[in-house]
XYZ file of C-alpha atoms in Angstrom:
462
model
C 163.454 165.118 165.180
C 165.488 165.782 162.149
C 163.177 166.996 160.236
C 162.042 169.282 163.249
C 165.801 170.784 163.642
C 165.950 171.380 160.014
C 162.558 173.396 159.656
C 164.089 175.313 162.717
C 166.969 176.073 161.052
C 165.386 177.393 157.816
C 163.216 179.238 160.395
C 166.190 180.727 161.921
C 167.862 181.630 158.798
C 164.906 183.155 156.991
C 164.720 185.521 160.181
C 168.627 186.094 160.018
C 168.322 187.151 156.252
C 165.020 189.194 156.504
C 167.127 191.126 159.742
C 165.094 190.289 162.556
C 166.655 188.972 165.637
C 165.305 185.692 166.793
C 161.916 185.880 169.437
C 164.469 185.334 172.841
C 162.421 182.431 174.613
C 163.203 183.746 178.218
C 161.535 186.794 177.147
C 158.225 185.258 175.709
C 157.646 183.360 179.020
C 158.480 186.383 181.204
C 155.913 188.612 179.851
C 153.165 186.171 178.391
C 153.185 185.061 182.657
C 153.161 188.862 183.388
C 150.120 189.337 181.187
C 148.089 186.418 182.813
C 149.053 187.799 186.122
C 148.341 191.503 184.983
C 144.882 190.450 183.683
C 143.641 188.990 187.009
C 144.973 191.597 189.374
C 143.425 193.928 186.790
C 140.063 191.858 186.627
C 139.734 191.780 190.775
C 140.971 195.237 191.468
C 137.912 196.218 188.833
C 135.471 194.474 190.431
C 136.365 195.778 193.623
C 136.374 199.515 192.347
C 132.929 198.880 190.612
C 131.642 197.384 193.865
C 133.451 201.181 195.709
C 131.275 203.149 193.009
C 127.919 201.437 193.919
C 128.621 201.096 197.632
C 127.605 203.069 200.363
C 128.931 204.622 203.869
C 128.310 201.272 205.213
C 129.690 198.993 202.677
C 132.444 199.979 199.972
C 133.156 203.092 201.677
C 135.774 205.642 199.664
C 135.255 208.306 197.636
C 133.722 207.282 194.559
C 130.650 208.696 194.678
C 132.345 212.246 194.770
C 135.062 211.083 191.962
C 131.651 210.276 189.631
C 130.466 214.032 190.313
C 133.826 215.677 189.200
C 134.152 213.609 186.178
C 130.471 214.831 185.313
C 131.175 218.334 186.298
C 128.686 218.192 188.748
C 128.908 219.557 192.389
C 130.956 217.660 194.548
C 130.887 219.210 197.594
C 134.655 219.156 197.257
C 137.427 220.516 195.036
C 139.433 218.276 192.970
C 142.016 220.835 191.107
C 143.580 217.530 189.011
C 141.903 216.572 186.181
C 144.142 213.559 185.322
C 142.176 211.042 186.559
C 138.865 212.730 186.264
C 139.599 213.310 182.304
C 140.489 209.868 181.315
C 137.489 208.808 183.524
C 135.108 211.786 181.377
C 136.814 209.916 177.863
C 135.542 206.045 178.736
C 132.293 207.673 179.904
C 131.485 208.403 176.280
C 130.948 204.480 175.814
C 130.562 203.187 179.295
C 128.410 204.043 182.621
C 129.919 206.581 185.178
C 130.100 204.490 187.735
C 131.891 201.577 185.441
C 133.783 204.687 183.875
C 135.331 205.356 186.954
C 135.848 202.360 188.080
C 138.404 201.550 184.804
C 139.747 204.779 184.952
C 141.012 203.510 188.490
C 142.207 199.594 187.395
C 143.812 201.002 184.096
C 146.068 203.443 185.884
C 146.576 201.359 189.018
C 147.256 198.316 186.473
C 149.596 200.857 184.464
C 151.851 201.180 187.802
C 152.158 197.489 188.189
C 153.927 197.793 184.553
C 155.567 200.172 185.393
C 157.421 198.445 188.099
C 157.857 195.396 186.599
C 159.839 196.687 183.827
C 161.637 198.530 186.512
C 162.699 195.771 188.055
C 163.571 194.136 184.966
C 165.807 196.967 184.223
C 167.594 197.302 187.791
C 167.604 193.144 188.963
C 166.774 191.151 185.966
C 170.594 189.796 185.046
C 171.677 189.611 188.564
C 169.063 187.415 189.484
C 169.544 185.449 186.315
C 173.257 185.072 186.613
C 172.286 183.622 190.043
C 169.800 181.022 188.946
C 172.380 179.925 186.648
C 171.246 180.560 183.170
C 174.664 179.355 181.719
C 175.033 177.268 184.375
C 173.802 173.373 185.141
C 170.403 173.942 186.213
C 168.985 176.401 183.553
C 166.735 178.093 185.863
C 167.739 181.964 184.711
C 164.245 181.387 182.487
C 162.194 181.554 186.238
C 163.961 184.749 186.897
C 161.458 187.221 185.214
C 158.345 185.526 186.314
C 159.572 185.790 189.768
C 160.053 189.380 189.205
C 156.470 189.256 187.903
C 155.375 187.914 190.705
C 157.582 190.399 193.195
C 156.018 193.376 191.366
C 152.782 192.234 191.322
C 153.134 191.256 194.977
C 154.001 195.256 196.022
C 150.869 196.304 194.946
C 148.729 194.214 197.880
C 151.210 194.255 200.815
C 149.736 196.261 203.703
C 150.660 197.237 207.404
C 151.506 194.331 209.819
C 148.484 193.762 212.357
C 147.348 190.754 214.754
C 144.493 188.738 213.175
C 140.728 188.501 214.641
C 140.605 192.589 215.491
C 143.090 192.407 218.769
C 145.028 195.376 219.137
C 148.468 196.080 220.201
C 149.380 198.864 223.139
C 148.161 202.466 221.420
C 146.772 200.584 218.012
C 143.093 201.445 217.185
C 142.844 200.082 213.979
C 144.286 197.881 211.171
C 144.578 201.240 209.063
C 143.761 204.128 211.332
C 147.136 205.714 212.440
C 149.121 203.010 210.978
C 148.586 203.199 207.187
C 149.375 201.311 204.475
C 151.170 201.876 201.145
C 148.089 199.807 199.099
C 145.376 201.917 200.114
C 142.452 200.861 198.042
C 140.178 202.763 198.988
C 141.446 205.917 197.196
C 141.402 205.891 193.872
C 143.490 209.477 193.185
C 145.955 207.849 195.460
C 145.942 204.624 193.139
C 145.665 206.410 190.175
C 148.581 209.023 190.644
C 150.738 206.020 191.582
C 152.502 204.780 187.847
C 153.313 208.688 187.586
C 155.048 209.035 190.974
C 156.989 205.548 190.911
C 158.024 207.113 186.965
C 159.209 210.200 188.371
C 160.490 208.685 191.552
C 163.068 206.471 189.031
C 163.927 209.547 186.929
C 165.009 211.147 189.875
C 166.994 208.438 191.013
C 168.520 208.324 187.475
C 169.528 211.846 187.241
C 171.128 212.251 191.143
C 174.190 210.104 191.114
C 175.500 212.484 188.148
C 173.257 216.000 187.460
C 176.469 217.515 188.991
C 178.389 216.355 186.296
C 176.162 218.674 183.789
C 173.629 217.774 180.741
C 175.947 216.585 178.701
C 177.700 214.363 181.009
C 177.350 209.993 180.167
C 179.215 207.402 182.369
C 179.005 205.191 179.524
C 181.368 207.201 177.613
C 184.810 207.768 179.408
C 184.165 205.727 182.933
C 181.644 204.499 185.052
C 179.171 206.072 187.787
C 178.378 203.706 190.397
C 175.565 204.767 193.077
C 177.370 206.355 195.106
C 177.562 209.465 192.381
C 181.194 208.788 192.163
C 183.418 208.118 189.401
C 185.046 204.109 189.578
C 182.822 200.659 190.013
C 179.733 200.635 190.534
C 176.265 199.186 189.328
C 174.106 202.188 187.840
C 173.539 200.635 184.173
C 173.955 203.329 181.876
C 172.481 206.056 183.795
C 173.118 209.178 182.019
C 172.208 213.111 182.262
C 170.952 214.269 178.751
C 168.038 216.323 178.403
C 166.125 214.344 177.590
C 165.746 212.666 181.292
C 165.287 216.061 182.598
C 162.506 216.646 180.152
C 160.955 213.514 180.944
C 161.409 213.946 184.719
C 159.870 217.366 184.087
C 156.909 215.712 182.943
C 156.290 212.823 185.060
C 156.397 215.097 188.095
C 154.014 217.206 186.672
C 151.699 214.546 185.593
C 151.768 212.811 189.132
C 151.014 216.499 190.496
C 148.094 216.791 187.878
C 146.748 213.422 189.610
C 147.580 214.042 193.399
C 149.596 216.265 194.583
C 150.379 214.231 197.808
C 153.642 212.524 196.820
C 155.198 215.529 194.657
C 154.942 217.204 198.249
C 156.987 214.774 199.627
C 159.604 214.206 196.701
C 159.870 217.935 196.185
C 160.916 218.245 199.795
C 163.119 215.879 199.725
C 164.646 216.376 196.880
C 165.467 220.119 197.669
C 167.041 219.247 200.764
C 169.412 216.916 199.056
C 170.092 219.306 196.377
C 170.843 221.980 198.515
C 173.425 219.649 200.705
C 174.993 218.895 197.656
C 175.153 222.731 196.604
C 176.886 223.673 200.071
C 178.847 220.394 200.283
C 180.377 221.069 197.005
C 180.774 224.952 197.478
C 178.750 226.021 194.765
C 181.020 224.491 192.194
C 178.091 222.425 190.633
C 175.322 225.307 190.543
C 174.628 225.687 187.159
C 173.654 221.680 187.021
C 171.565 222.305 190.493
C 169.930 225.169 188.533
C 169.014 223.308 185.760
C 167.557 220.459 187.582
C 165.573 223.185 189.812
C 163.872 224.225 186.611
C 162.423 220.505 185.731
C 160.414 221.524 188.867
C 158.901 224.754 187.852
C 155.857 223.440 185.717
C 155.105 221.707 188.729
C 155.358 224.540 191.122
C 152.996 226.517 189.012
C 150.617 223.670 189.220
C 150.992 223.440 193.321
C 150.151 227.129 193.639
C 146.855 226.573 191.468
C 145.868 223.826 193.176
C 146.664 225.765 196.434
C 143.887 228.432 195.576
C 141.184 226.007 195.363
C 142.154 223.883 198.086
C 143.759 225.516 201.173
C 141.884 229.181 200.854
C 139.168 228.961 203.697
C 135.549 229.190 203.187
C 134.259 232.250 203.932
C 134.599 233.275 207.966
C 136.389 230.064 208.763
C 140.469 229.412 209.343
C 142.224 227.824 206.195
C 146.223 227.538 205.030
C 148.334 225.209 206.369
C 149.692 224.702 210.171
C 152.148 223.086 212.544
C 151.757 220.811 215.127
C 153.910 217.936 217.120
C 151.985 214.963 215.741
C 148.282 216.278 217.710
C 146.870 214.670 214.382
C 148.461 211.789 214.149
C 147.503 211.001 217.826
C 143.761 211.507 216.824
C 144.506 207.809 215.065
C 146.881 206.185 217.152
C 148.587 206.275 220.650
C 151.914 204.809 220.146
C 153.123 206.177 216.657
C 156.137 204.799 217.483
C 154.995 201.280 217.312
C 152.634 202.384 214.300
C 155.489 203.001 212.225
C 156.956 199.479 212.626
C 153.741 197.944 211.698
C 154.109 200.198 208.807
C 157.223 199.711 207.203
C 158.763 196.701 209.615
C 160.231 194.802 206.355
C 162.224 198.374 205.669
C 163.131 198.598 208.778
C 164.416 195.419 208.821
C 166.528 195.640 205.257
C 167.754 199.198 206.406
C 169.354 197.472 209.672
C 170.717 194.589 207.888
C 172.119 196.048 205.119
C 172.831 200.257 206.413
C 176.025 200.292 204.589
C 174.063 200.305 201.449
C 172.574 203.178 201.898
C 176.179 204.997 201.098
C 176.375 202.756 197.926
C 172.990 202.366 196.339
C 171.303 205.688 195.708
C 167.424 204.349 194.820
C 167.903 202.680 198.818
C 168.989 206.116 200.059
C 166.519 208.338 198.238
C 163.320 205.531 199.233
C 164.184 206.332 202.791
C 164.595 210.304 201.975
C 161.140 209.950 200.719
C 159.655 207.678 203.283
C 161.413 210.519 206.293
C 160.063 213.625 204.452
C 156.895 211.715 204.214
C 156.799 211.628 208.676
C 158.189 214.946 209.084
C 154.931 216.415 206.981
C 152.971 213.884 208.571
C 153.786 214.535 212.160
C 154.137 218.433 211.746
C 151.903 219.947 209.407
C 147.906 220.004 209.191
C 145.085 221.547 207.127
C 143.397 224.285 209.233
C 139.497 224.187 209.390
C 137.532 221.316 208.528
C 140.319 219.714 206.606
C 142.411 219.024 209.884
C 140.116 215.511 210.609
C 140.939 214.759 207.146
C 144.953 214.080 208.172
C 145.619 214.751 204.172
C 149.348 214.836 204.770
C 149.185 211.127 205.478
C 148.877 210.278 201.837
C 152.258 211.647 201.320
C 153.565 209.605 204.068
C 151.708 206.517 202.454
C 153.531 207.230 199.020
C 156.833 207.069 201.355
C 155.948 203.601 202.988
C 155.532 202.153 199.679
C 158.635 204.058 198.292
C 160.748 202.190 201.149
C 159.330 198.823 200.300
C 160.009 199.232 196.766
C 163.473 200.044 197.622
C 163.959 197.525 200.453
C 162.615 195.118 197.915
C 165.133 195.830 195.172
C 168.053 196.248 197.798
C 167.043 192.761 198.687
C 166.854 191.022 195.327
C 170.067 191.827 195.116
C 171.779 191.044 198.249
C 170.271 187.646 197.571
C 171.453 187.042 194.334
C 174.438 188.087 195.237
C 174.859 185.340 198.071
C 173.307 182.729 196.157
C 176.120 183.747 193.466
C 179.172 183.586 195.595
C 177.553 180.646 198.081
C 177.379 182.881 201.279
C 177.802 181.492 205.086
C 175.029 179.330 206.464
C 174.405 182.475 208.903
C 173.856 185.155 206.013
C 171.253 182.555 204.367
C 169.138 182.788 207.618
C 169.325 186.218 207.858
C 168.346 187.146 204.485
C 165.864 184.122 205.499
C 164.140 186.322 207.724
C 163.823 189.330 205.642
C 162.091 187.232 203.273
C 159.830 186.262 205.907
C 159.140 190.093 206.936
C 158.156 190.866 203.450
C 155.649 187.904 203.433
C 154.482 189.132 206.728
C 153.725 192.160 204.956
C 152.034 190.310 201.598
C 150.246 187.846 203.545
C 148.523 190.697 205.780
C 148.281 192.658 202.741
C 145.822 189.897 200.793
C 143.669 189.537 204.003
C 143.567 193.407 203.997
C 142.637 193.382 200.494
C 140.478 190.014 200.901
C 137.961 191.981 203.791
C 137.623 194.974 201.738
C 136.759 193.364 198.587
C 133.784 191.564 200.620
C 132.286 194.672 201.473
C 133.950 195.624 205.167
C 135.276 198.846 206.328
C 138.436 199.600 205.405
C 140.039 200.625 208.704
């Protein structure tokens, strides 16, 4: 053992002199775990998008076969004005098969979102869940507190819509999926694929609200704090800051995710305007020039919606085409009781938004993930493509994007609350409660993998 510490500590010095900080061993575990975890979500998801590009109307069903036709530039039979997806499936054709091209094209950028919110997590729960699991403290758990996060983010990416087992139906429910919805759906690969990009610019968002008003140059770091409430005093935004270069890269993320599928920059546009005009009115126009310049980091964007809008919404010629409004006679085509199909959809929100309302004035990523998830309904339940689009009930991917939006929110807003408790040794009542949240969530999971499980056998996915 002696001669073990003193090899360590030459080790440690020779790293010390040559100016490289020492390999932190909570890190190391966290992300080697991740990787394992990462490489068999990636190596199933595969499999099952392989299995989508051979399958059939009976078996596999999605829209693969039409994905391998625009990344050949062959006819379709439908228009597909984002070439994201299509173009990094076109690259790994030049070594692969189209089918297998298109089936990594999907994994890699559905894989790339599951990064993407791990490190986001990380970034936003990582030390408070530590400080809980006492890293300086007795029991030296704070190592488990990434690979739990691992596991959390992984876990996001398979929850579905609650529903009874062995195909029995609640009052107005048709289906599993059908009219209900789920924020996983795996049977759409643009969907999957424009996901890392929307979740990117979903954060940068979130990052630049609490203080755009302040200006470009303004950084809480430097002269106070901004806590998530966008106001000036305590709070727990870590460094959030408005240089340029978040509007730049917010700018871009949006405008990648709209190059993918444009279904979720719908929704976050909306929403996002309305919330930037309240702000405009509630502060009597004393913080336009900031408003302006975060209205222009949606301008590439908007350029992009109106060319996709030419060669999706204009009508064949001699039918109807564009864009109408309605009081849900779409939805209903699905489901009887969307009432009750929204709390199969998003019950473990529903749940954290109840418990826990008061953080919706404090904690601006919970407030904006329900902004998203309501925009999502109102285009859902109001608007419609004319013509032989309307069956399609396109407008529910956007409201998909905001059911997974509200978990991921719920899911962070939980973390915390939890850590905090387990921190300061809550009441016996506030363990149960956050007990049963918990539970919802694994409601959610455990439906999710038998969701997942019956698709990736070769059922239908609704």
């Amino acid at each position: 053992m002696d001669h073990m510490g003193r090899w360590k500590g030459i080790y440690m010095a020779m790293r010390k002199k040559a100016g490289r900080k020492p390999i932190d061993r909570d890190w190391a575990i966290d992300w080697i775990l991740f990787a394992v975890l990462l490489a068999v979500v990636s190596g199933v998801t595969l499999t099952l998008f392989h299995r989508q590009t051979l399958g059939s109307p009976q078996s596999y069903h999605s829209d693969m076969k039409a994905y391998i036709l625009e990344m050949q530039g062959l006819e379709s039979k439908y228009n597909f004005p984002y070439p994201v997806f299509f173009k990094l499936a076109a690259l790994i054709h030049l070594v692969a098969p189209a089918e297998l091209s298109v089936a990594i094209a999907t994994m890699l950028l559905n894989s790339l979102a599951i990064v993407v919110t791990k490190v986001a997590l990380n970034y936003l729960v990582l030390e408070d869940l530590k400080g809980c699991l006492g890293r300086e403290g007795n029991t030296g758990r704070g190592w488990a507190a990434g690979p739990l996060l691992s596991l959390l983010a992984g876990s996001l990416f398979f929850i579905s819509m609650l529903y009874t087992p062995g195909g029995k139906f609640l009052v107005g429910i048709k289906a599993k999926y059908l009219g209900v919805f789920t924020p996983n759906p795996f049977h759409n690969a643009t969907y999957l694929a424009a996901r890392p990009f929307a979740i990117l610019a979903f954060l940068w968002f979130v990052k630049l609200l609490p203080v755009y008003e302040k200006g470009i140059g303004y950084r809480p770091d430097r002269g106070g704090t901004v806590g998530d409430s966008g106001q000036e005093g305590k709070g727990t935004t870590k460094g959030f800051h408005g240089g340029l270069r978040d509007y730049v890269l917010f700018a871009v993320f949006l405008l990648v995710a709209t190059m993918t599928k444009p279904s979720f920059t719908i929704v976050l546009v909306g929403a996002a305007g309305l919330v930037m005009v309240w702000r405009l009115f509630r502060s009597r126009f004393r913080n336009l020039v900031p408003t302006l310049c975060l209205g222009l980091c949606f301008v590439p964007t908007f350029l992009d919606l109106l060319y996709q809008y030419r060669g999706v919404f204009v009508p064949e010629e001699g039918k109807e085409g564009g864009i109408g409004f309605c009081l849900g006679d779409v939805w209903r085509g699905y489901c009887d009781n969307i009432p009750l199909a929204v709390c199969l959809a998003v019950g473990f929100p529903l749940l954290v938004l109840v418990l826990h309302f008061k953080e919706l004035g404090r904690n601006t990523l919970f407030r904006f993930s329900w902004q998203i998830y309501v925009m999502g309904f109102i285009m859902a339940f109001f608007l419609y493509e004319k013509g032989f689009r309307k069956i399609d009930f396109n407008f529910s991917w956007g409201y998909m994007y905001g059911i997974f939006f509200c978990h991921f929110g719920a899911l962070v807003t939980l973390i915390r609350m939890t850590a905090k408790e387990i921190s300061e040794k809550a009441a016996i009542r506030q363990y149960i409660l956050t007990g049963v949240q918990w539970m919802a969530y694994l409601c959610h999971l455990v439906c999710g993998l038998f969701y997942f499980r019956v698709y990736w056998m070769g059922h239908m996915y609704y």
